[in-house]
Rosetta silent file (secondary structure, phi, psi, omega in degrees, C-alpha in Angstrom):
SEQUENCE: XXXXXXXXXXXXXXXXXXXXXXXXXXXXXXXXXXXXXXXXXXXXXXXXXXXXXXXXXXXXXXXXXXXXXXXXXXXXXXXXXXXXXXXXXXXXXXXXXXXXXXXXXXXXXXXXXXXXXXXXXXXXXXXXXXXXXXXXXXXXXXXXXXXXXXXXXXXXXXXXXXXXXXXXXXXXX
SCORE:     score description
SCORE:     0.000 S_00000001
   1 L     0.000  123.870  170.277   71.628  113.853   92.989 S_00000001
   2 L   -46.107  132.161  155.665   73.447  115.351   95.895 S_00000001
   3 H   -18.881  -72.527  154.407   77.498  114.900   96.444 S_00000001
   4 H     0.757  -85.886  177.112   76.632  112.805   99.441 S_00000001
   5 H   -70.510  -11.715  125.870   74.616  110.219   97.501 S_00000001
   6 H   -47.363  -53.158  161.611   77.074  110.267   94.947 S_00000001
   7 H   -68.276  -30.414  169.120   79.871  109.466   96.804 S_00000001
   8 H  -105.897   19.642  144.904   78.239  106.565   98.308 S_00000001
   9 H   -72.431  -23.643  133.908   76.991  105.236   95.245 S_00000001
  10 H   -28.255  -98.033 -141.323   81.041  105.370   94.393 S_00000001
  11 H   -68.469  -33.604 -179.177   82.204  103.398   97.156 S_00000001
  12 H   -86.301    4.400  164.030   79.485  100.767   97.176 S_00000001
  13 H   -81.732  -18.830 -158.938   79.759  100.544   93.260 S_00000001
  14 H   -83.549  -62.066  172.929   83.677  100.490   93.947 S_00000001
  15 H   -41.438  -60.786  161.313   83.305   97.724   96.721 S_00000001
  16 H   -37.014  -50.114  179.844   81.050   95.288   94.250 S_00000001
  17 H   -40.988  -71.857  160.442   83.635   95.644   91.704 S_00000001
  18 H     2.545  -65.267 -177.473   86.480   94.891   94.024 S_00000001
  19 H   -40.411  -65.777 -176.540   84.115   91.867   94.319 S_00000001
  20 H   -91.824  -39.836 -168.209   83.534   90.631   90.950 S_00000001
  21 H   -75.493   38.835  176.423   87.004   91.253   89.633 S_00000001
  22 H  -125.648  -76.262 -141.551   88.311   88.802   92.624 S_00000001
  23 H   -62.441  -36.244  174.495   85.508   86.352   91.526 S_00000001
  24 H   -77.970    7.529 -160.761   86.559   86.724   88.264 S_00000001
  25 H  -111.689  -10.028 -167.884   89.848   86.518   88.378 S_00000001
  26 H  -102.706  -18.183 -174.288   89.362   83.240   90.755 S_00000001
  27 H   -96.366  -24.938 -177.759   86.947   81.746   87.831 S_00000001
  28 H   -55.527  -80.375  151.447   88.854   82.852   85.191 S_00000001
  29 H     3.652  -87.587  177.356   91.694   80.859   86.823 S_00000001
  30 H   -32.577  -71.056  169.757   90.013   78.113   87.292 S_00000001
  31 H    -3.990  -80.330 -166.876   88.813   77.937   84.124 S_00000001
  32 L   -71.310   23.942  174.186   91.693   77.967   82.627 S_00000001
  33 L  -108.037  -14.064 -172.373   93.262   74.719   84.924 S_00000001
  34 L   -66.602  117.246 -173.912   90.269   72.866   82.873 S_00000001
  35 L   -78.423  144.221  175.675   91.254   70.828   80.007 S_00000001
  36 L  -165.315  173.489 -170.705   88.137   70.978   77.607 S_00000001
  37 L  -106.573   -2.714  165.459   87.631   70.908   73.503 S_00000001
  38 L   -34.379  106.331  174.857   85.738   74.223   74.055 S_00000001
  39 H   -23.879  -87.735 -171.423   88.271   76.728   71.505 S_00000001
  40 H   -50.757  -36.860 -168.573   88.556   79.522   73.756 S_00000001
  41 H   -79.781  -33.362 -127.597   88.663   77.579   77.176 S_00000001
  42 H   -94.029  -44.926 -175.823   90.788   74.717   75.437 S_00000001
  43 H   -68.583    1.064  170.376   93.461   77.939   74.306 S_00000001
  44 H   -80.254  -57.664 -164.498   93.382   79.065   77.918 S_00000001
  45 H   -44.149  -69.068 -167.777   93.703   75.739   79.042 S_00000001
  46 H   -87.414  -28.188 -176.754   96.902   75.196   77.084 S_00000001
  47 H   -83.629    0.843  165.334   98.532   78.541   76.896 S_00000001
  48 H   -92.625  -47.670  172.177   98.149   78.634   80.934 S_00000001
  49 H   -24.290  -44.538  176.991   99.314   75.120   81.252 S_00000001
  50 H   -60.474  -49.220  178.394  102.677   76.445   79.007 S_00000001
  51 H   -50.203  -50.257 -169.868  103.207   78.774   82.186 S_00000001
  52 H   -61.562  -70.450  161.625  102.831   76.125   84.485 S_00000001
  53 H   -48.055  -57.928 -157.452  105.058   73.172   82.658 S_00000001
  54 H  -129.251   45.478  170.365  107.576   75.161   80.510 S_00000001
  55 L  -144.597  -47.940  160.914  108.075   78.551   81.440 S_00000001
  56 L  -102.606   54.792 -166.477  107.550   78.109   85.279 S_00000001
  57 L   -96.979  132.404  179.135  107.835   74.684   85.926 S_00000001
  58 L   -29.424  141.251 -161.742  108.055   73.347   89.464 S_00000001
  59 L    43.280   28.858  164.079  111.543   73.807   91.028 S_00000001
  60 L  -170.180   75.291  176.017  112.651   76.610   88.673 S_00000001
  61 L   -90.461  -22.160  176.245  109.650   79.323   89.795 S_00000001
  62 L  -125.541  136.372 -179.479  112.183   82.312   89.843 S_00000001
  63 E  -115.445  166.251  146.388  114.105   83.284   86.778 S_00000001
  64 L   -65.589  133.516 -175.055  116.379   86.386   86.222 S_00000001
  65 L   -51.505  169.939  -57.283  114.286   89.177   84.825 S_00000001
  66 L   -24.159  139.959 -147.868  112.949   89.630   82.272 S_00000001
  67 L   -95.117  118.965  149.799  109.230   87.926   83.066 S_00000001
  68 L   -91.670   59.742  153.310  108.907   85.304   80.007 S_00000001
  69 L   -48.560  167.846  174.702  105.430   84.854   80.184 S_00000001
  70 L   -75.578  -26.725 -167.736  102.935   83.105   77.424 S_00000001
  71 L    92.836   11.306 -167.655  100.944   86.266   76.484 S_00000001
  72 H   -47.644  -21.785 -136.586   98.342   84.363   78.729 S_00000001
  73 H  -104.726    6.407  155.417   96.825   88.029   80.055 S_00000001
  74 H  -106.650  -10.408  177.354   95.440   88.057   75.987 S_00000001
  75 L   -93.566  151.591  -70.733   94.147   84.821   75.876 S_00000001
  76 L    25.763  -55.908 -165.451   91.906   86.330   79.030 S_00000001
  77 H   -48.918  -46.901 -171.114   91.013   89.294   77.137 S_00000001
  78 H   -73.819  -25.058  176.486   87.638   88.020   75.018 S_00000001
  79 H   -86.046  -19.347  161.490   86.356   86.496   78.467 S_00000001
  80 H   -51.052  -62.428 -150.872   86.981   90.320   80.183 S_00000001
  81 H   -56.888  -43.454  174.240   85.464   91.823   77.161 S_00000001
  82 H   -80.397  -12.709  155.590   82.559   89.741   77.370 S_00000001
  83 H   -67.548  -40.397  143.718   81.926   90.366   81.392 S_00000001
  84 H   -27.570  -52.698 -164.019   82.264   94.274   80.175 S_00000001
  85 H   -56.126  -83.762  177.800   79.800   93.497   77.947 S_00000001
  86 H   -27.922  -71.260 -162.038   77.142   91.996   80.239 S_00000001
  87 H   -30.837  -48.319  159.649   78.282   95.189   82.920 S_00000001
  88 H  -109.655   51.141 -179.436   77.058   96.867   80.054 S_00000001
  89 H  -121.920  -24.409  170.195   73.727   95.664   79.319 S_00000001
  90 H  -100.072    0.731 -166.367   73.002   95.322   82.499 S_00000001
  91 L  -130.834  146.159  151.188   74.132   98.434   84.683 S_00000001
  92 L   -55.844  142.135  179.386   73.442  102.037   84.443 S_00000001
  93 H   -35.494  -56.306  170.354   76.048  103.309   82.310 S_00000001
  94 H   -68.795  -19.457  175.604   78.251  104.836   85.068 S_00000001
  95 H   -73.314  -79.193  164.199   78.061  101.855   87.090 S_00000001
  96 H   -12.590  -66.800  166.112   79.755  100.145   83.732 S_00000001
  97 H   -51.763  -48.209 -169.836   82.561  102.868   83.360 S_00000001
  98 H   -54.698  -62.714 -173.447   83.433  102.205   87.111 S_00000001
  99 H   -48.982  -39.492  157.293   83.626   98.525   86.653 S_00000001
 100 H   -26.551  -73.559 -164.878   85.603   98.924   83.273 S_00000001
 101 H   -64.847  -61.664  179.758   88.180  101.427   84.949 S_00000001
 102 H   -66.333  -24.674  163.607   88.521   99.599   87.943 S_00000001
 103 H   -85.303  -31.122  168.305   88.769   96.223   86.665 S_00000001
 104 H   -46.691  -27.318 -170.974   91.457   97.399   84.055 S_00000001
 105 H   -92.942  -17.811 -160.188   93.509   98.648   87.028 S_00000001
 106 H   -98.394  -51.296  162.325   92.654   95.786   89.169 S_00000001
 107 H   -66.471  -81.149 -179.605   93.943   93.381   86.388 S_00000001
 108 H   -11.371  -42.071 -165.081   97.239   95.508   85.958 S_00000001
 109 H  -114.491   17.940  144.632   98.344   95.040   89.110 S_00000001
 110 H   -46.901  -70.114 -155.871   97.342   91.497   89.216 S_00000001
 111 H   -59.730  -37.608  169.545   99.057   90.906   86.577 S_00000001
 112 H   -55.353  -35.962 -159.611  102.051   92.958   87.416 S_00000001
 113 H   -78.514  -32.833  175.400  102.364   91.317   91.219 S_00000001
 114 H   -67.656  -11.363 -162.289  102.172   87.251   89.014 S_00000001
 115 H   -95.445  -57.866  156.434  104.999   88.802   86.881 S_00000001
 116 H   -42.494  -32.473  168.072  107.242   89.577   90.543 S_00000001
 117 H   -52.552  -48.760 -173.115  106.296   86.547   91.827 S_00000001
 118 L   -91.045   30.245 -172.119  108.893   84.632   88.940 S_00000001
 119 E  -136.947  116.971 -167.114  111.070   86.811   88.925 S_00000001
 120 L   -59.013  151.946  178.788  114.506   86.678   91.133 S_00000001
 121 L    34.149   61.908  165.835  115.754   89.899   93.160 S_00000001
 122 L   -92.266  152.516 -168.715  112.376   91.438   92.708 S_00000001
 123 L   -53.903  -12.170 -172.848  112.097   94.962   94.246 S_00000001
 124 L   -86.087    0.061 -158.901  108.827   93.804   95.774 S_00000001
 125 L   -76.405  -29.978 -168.092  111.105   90.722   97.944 S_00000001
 126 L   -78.636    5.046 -169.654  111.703   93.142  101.302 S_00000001
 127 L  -117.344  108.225 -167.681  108.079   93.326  101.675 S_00000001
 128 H   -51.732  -50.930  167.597  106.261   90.442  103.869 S_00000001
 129 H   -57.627  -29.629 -175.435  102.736   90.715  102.056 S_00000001
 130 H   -97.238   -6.340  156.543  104.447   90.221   99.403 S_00000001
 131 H   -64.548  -28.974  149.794  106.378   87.225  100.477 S_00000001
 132 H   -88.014  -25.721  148.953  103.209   85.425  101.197 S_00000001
 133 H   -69.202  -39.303 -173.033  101.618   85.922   98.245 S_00000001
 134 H   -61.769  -24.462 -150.051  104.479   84.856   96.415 S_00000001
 135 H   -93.961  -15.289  169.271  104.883   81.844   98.631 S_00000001
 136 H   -73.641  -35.094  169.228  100.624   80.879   98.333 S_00000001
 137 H   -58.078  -40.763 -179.924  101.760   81.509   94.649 S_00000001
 138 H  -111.695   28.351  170.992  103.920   78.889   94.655 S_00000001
 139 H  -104.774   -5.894  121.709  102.587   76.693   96.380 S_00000001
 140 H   178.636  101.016  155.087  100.320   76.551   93.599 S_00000001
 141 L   -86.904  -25.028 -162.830  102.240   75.733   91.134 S_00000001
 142 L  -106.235  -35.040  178.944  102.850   72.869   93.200 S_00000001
 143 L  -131.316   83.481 -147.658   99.001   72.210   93.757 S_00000001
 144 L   -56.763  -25.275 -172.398   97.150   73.291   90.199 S_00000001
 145 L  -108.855    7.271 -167.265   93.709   73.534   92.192 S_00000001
 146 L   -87.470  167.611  162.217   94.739   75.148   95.413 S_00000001
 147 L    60.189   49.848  174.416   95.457   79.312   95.709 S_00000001
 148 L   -86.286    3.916  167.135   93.335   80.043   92.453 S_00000001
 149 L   -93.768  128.541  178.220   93.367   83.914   92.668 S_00000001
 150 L   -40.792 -116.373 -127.750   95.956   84.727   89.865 S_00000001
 151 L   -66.961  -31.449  173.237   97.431   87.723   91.442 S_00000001
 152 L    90.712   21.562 -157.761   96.845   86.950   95.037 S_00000001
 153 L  -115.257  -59.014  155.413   95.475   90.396   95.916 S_00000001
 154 L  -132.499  136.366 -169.679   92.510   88.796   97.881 S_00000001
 155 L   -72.883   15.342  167.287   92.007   85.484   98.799 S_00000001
 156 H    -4.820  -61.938 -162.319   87.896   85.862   99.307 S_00000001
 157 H  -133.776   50.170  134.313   87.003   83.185   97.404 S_00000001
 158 H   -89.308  -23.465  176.030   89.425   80.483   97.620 S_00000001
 159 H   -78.913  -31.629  160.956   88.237   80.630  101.044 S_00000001
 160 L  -105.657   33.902  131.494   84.917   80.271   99.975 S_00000001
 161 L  -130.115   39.940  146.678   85.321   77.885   97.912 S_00000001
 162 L    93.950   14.326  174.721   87.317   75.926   99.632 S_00000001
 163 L  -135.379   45.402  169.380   90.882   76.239   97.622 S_00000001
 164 L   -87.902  108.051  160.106   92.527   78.388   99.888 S_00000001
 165 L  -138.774  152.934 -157.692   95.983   77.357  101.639 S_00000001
 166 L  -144.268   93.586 -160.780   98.135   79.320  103.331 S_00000001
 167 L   -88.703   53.044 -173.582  101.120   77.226  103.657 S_00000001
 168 L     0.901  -26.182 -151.298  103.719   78.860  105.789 S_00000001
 169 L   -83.193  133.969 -167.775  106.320   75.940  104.732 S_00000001
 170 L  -105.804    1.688 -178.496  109.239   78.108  102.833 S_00000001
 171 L   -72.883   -9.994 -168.764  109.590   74.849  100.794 S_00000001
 172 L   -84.817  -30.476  172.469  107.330   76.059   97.678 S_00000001
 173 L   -58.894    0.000    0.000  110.202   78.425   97.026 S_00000001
């Protein structure tokens, strides 16, 4: 295989990722607003729910640092591992590694940008993208099915499926 055709098996393997780690990070999400007796869903269910109600609970969304999270980004981990899994039963190998590597990095900075969101006089505050994610972030917290991508780093498919708002209103703060 040529350079060429290499590199743009890279970027459209890069772009598809991009892709499913948004959808999955918007289903994942979801998921986890579902109450069910399913084990694994039911400990997402309640260990996100602890985030919502007692760690972040409406009208006290920003704390002084350090981010006192749940450990939710491990109750996640066995539903990554098994979407890894599939990637790799179902992908050329290299296809697999990309999605791996890129969704690991792609979760990181999810996860880092939900962790800035709570957290007063964050270094990320002078910056206006990031001032609208936080404020689609909290807005919901205020409305458990609206704004379902965790991290906020693109809203694809709240818009297509329809639980996208993009509330301007500085009152969610």
């Amino acid at each position: 295989m040529d350079w060429l055709s290499l590199l743009c098996e890279f970027l459209l393997g890069s772009v598809g990722t991009w892709y499913l780690c948004n959808l999955s990070d918007w289903g994942l999400h979801t998921l986890s607003h579902i109450h069910t007796r399913l084990p694994l869903l039911q400990t997402l269910h309640s260990v996100h729910m602890a985030h919502h109600k007692e760690s972040y609970p409406v009208g006290k969304l920003l704390k002084d640092p350090p981010y006192s999270g749940q450990k939710g980004e491990f109750v996640f981990a066995p539903l990554v591992f098994c979407i890894w899994f599939l990637c790799y039963l179902c992908l050329p190998l290299r296809f697999a590694l990309l999605v791996v590597i890129e969704s690991t990095l792609f979760s990181y900075v999810s996860n880092y940008l939900h962790q800035h969101y709570h957290l007063k006089g964050s270094w990320l505050e002078k910056y206006k993208w990031f001032q609208d994610r936080r404020n689609r972030h909290y807005y919901h917290h205020h409305h458990l099915r609206k704004n379902m991508s965790l991290g906020g780093l693109d809203p694809v498919f709240d818009k297509l499926f329809g639980t996208y708002n993009h509330s301007k209103d500085k009152k969610w703060m």
